[in-house]
Amino acid sequence: MGIVLKLKKSDYDKILEHCENGLPNESCGLLAGTVDGEVKTVTKVYLLTNIDASNEHFSMDPKEQFEALKDARANGVGIIGNFHSHPETPSRPSEEDKRLAYDSTFEYLILSLQERDNPVLKAFGIDKEKNVTIHPIDVVE
């Protein structure tokens, strides 16, 4: 079957709002959750600051990353992925995104806001050789 990412509609809305509010720059954040076989379930979304304040790349605030990690651990879950937006380009990993994908077990979500009235969120797996696989996102209530 392959890997499937489960995401609550409310968390999808939270990501979308964070990314729209961050325009014209890229926005970013972390995803905490559980992994059960090939099903990855997001249980909490952490909205982080893009300290680069750029529309072409992002760097997560290290202090916020640490706080998110601590909070996830306190809730008995791990960080299972991250997300960032592409304000002007499609939802696919750039060469830089692939280069910076340091954890092959992570889900890398990219939200394209290229068409403002048609946001596109996709999840990707990026292995150690930087091969990209699209993983379906199951948005649940």
mmCIF file of C-alpha atoms in Angstrom:
data_model
loop_
_atom_site.group_PDB
_atom_site.id
_atom_site.type_symbol
_atom_site.label_atom_id
_atom_site.label_comp_id
_atom_site.label_asym_id
_atom_site.label_seq_id
_atom_site.Cartn_x
_atom_site.Cartn_y
_atom_site.Cartn_z
ATOM 1 C CA MET A 1 0.000 0.000 0.000
ATOM 2 C CA GLY A 2 2.763 2.444 0.867
ATOM 3 C CA ILE A 3 2.909 5.236 3.382
ATOM 4 C CA VAL A 4 -0.217 7.282 4.086
ATOM 5 C CA LEU A 5 -0.293 10.483 6.128
ATOM 6 C CA LYS A 6 -3.401 11.149 8.212
ATOM 7 C CA LEU A 7 -4.070 14.825 8.882
ATOM 8 C CA LYS A 8 -7.048 16.356 10.681
ATOM 9 C CA LYS A 9 -9.002 18.947 8.677
ATOM 10 C CA SER A 10 -8.461 21.433 11.546
ATOM 11 C CA ASP A 11 -4.671 20.922 11.297
ATOM 12 C CA TYR A 12 -4.792 21.334 7.511
ATOM 13 C CA ASP A 13 -6.666 24.621 8.049
ATOM 14 C CA LYS A 14 -4.080 25.690 10.635
ATOM 15 C CA ILE A 15 -1.205 25.050 8.189
ATOM 16 C CA LEU A 16 -3.034 26.863 5.369
ATOM 17 C CA GLU A 17 -3.784 29.909 7.528
ATOM 18 C CA HIS A 18 -0.191 30.077 8.837
ATOM 19 C CA CYS A 19 1.197 29.940 5.287
ATOM 20 C CA GLU A 20 -1.266 32.523 3.939
ATOM 21 C CA ASN A 21 -0.457 34.854 6.858
ATOM 22 C CA GLY A 22 3.259 34.459 6.113
ATOM 23 C CA LEU A 23 3.013 35.674 2.533
ATOM 24 C CA PRO A 24 4.904 36.854 0.566
ATOM 25 C CA ASN A 25 7.490 34.738 2.438
ATOM 26 C CA GLU A 26 7.715 30.994 2.921
ATOM 27 C CA SER A 27 6.239 29.692 6.175
ATOM 28 C CA CYS A 28 7.257 26.571 8.047
ATOM 29 C CA GLY A 29 6.516 24.295 10.946
ATOM 30 C CA LEU A 30 6.866 20.863 12.491
ATOM 31 C CA LEU A 31 4.476 17.908 12.670
ATOM 32 C CA ALA A 32 4.226 15.665 15.716
ATOM 33 C CA GLY A 33 2.453 12.352 15.710
ATOM 34 C CA THR A 34 2.547 8.595 15.655
ATOM 35 C CA VAL A 35 3.745 5.977 13.207
ATOM 36 C CA ASP A 36 1.878 2.672 13.014
ATOM 37 C CA GLY A 37 3.314 0.559 10.220
ATOM 38 C CA GLU A 38 2.822 2.601 7.060
ATOM 39 C CA VAL A 39 0.255 4.957 8.585
ATOM 40 C CA LYS A 40 1.639 8.217 9.939
ATOM 41 C CA THR A 41 -0.867 10.239 11.962
ATOM 42 C CA VAL A 42 -0.302 13.923 12.703
ATOM 43 C CA THR A 43 -1.480 14.703 16.249
ATOM 44 C CA LYS A 44 -0.168 18.254 16.562
ATOM 45 C CA VAL A 45 1.061 20.997 14.235
ATOM 46 C CA TYR A 46 3.674 23.474 15.447
ATOM 47 C CA LEU A 47 3.737 26.803 13.616
ATOM 48 C CA LEU A 48 7.302 28.098 13.509
ATOM 49 C CA THR A 49 8.929 31.326 12.426
ATOM 50 C CA ASN A 50 10.886 31.438 9.160
ATOM 51 C CA ILE A 51 13.901 33.376 10.436
ATOM 52 C CA ASP A 52 15.130 33.847 6.827
ATOM 53 C CA ALA A 53 12.018 35.936 6.030
ATOM 54 C CA SER A 54 12.418 34.904 2.388
ATOM 55 C CA ASN A 55 10.021 33.802 -0.362
ATOM 56 C CA GLU A 56 12.569 31.287 -1.703
ATOM 57 C CA HIS A 57 13.837 29.425 1.361
ATOM 58 C CA PHE A 58 13.255 28.944 5.055
ATOM 59 C CA SER A 59 15.099 28.282 8.297
ATOM 60 C CA MET A 60 13.128 27.298 11.375
ATOM 61 C CA ASP A 61 13.713 29.248 14.567
ATOM 62 C CA PRO A 62 15.961 26.879 16.623
ATOM 63 C CA LYS A 63 14.413 27.915 19.943
ATOM 64 C CA GLU A 64 10.898 27.203 18.621
ATOM 65 C CA GLN A 65 12.099 23.854 17.211
ATOM 66 C CA PHE A 66 13.425 22.872 20.633
ATOM 67 C CA GLU A 67 10.172 23.922 22.349
ATOM 68 C CA ALA A 68 8.157 21.857 19.834
ATOM 69 C CA LEU A 69 10.385 18.826 20.434
ATOM 70 C CA LYS A 70 10.000 19.178 24.217
ATOM 71 C CA ASP A 71 6.218 19.551 23.914
ATOM 72 C CA ALA A 72 5.925 16.513 21.619
ATOM 73 C CA ARG A 73 7.990 14.385 24.012
ATOM 74 C CA ALA A 74 5.870 15.572 26.951
ATOM 75 C CA ASN A 75 2.801 14.361 25.031
ATOM 76 C CA GLY A 76 4.363 10.976 24.265
ATOM 77 C CA VAL A 77 4.780 11.522 20.526
ATOM 78 C CA GLY A 78 7.667 12.298 18.209
ATOM 79 C CA ILE A 79 8.324 14.765 15.421
ATOM 80 C CA ILE A 80 7.339 12.874 12.274
ATOM 81 C CA GLY A 81 7.815 15.591 9.684
ATOM 82 C CA ASN A 82 7.715 19.228 8.753
ATOM 83 C CA PHE A 83 5.957 21.552 6.364
ATOM 84 C CA HIS A 84 6.757 24.690 4.460
ATOM 85 C CA SER A 85 5.074 26.772 1.808
ATOM 86 C CA HIS A 86 6.034 27.637 -1.746
ATOM 87 C CA PRO A 87 4.435 31.062 -2.295
ATOM 88 C CA GLU A 88 5.146 31.184 -6.042
ATOM 89 C CA THR A 89 6.080 27.668 -7.141
ATOM 90 C CA PRO A 90 4.413 24.222 -7.343
ATOM 91 C CA SER A 91 4.157 21.736 -4.492
ATOM 92 C CA ARG A 92 7.315 19.724 -5.110
ATOM 93 C CA PRO A 93 10.687 19.653 -3.356
ATOM 94 C CA SER A 94 13.264 22.067 -4.765
ATOM 95 C CA GLU A 95 16.913 21.007 -5.030
ATOM 96 C CA GLU A 96 17.535 22.878 -1.770
ATOM 97 C CA ASP A 97 14.570 21.111 -0.103
ATOM 98 C CA LYS A 98 16.074 17.762 -1.119
ATOM 99 C CA ARG A 99 19.548 18.769 0.062
ATOM 100 C CA LEU A 100 18.155 19.824 3.461
ATOM 101 C CA ALA A 101 16.023 16.679 3.895
ATOM 102 C CA TYR A 102 18.217 15.171 6.599
ATOM 103 C CA ASP A 103 15.810 12.526 7.947
ATOM 104 C CA SER A 104 14.622 9.823 5.547
ATOM 105 C CA THR A 105 11.864 8.769 8.005
ATOM 106 C CA PHE A 106 10.261 12.239 7.938
ATOM 107 C CA GLU A 107 7.259 13.389 5.984
ATOM 108 C CA TYR A 108 8.028 16.612 4.100
ATOM 109 C CA LEU A 109 4.873 18.581 3.363
ATOM 110 C CA ILE A 110 4.857 21.408 0.844
ATOM 111 C CA LEU A 111 1.930 23.772 0.442
ATOM 112 C CA SER A 112 1.898 25.597 -2.882
ATOM 113 C CA LEU A 113 0.150 28.971 -2.854
ATOM 114 C CA GLN A 114 1.026 29.595 -6.501
ATOM 115 C CA GLU A 115 -2.709 29.781 -7.218
ATOM 116 C CA ARG A 116 -4.087 31.628 -4.199
ATOM 117 C CA ASP A 117 -7.616 30.250 -4.583
ATOM 118 C CA ASN A 118 -6.354 26.690 -5.137
ATOM 119 C CA PRO A 119 -3.770 25.779 -2.480
ATOM 120 C CA VAL A 120 -2.057 22.415 -3.064
ATOM 121 C CA LEU A 121 -0.674 20.420 -0.124
ATOM 122 C CA LYS A 122 1.435 17.340 -0.859
ATOM 123 C CA ALA A 123 3.470 14.993 1.345
ATOM 124 C CA PHE A 124 6.832 13.616 0.258
ATOM 125 C CA GLY A 125 9.271 11.031 1.466
ATOM 126 C CA ILE A 126 12.903 11.829 0.615
ATOM 127 C CA ASP A 127 15.366 8.977 1.061
ATOM 128 C CA LYS A 128 19.101 9.119 1.780
ATOM 129 C CA GLU A 129 19.847 9.140 -1.974
ATOM 130 C CA LYS A 130 17.461 12.136 -2.291
ATOM 131 C CA ASN A 131 14.859 10.155 -4.223
ATOM 132 C CA VAL A 132 11.425 11.694 -3.784
ATOM 133 C CA THR A 133 8.215 9.706 -3.274
ATOM 134 C CA ILE A 134 4.744 11.274 -3.079
ATOM 135 C CA HIS A 135 2.689 9.985 -0.137
ATOM 136 C CA PRO A 136 -1.113 10.339 -0.130
ATOM 137 C CA ILE A 137 -2.618 12.620 2.519
ATOM 138 C CA ASP A 138 -5.822 11.396 4.135
ATOM 139 C CA VAL A 139 -7.593 14.467 5.525
ATOM 140 C CA VAL A 140 -9.923 13.331 8.316
ATOM 141 C CA GLU A 141 -12.459 15.192 10.454
#
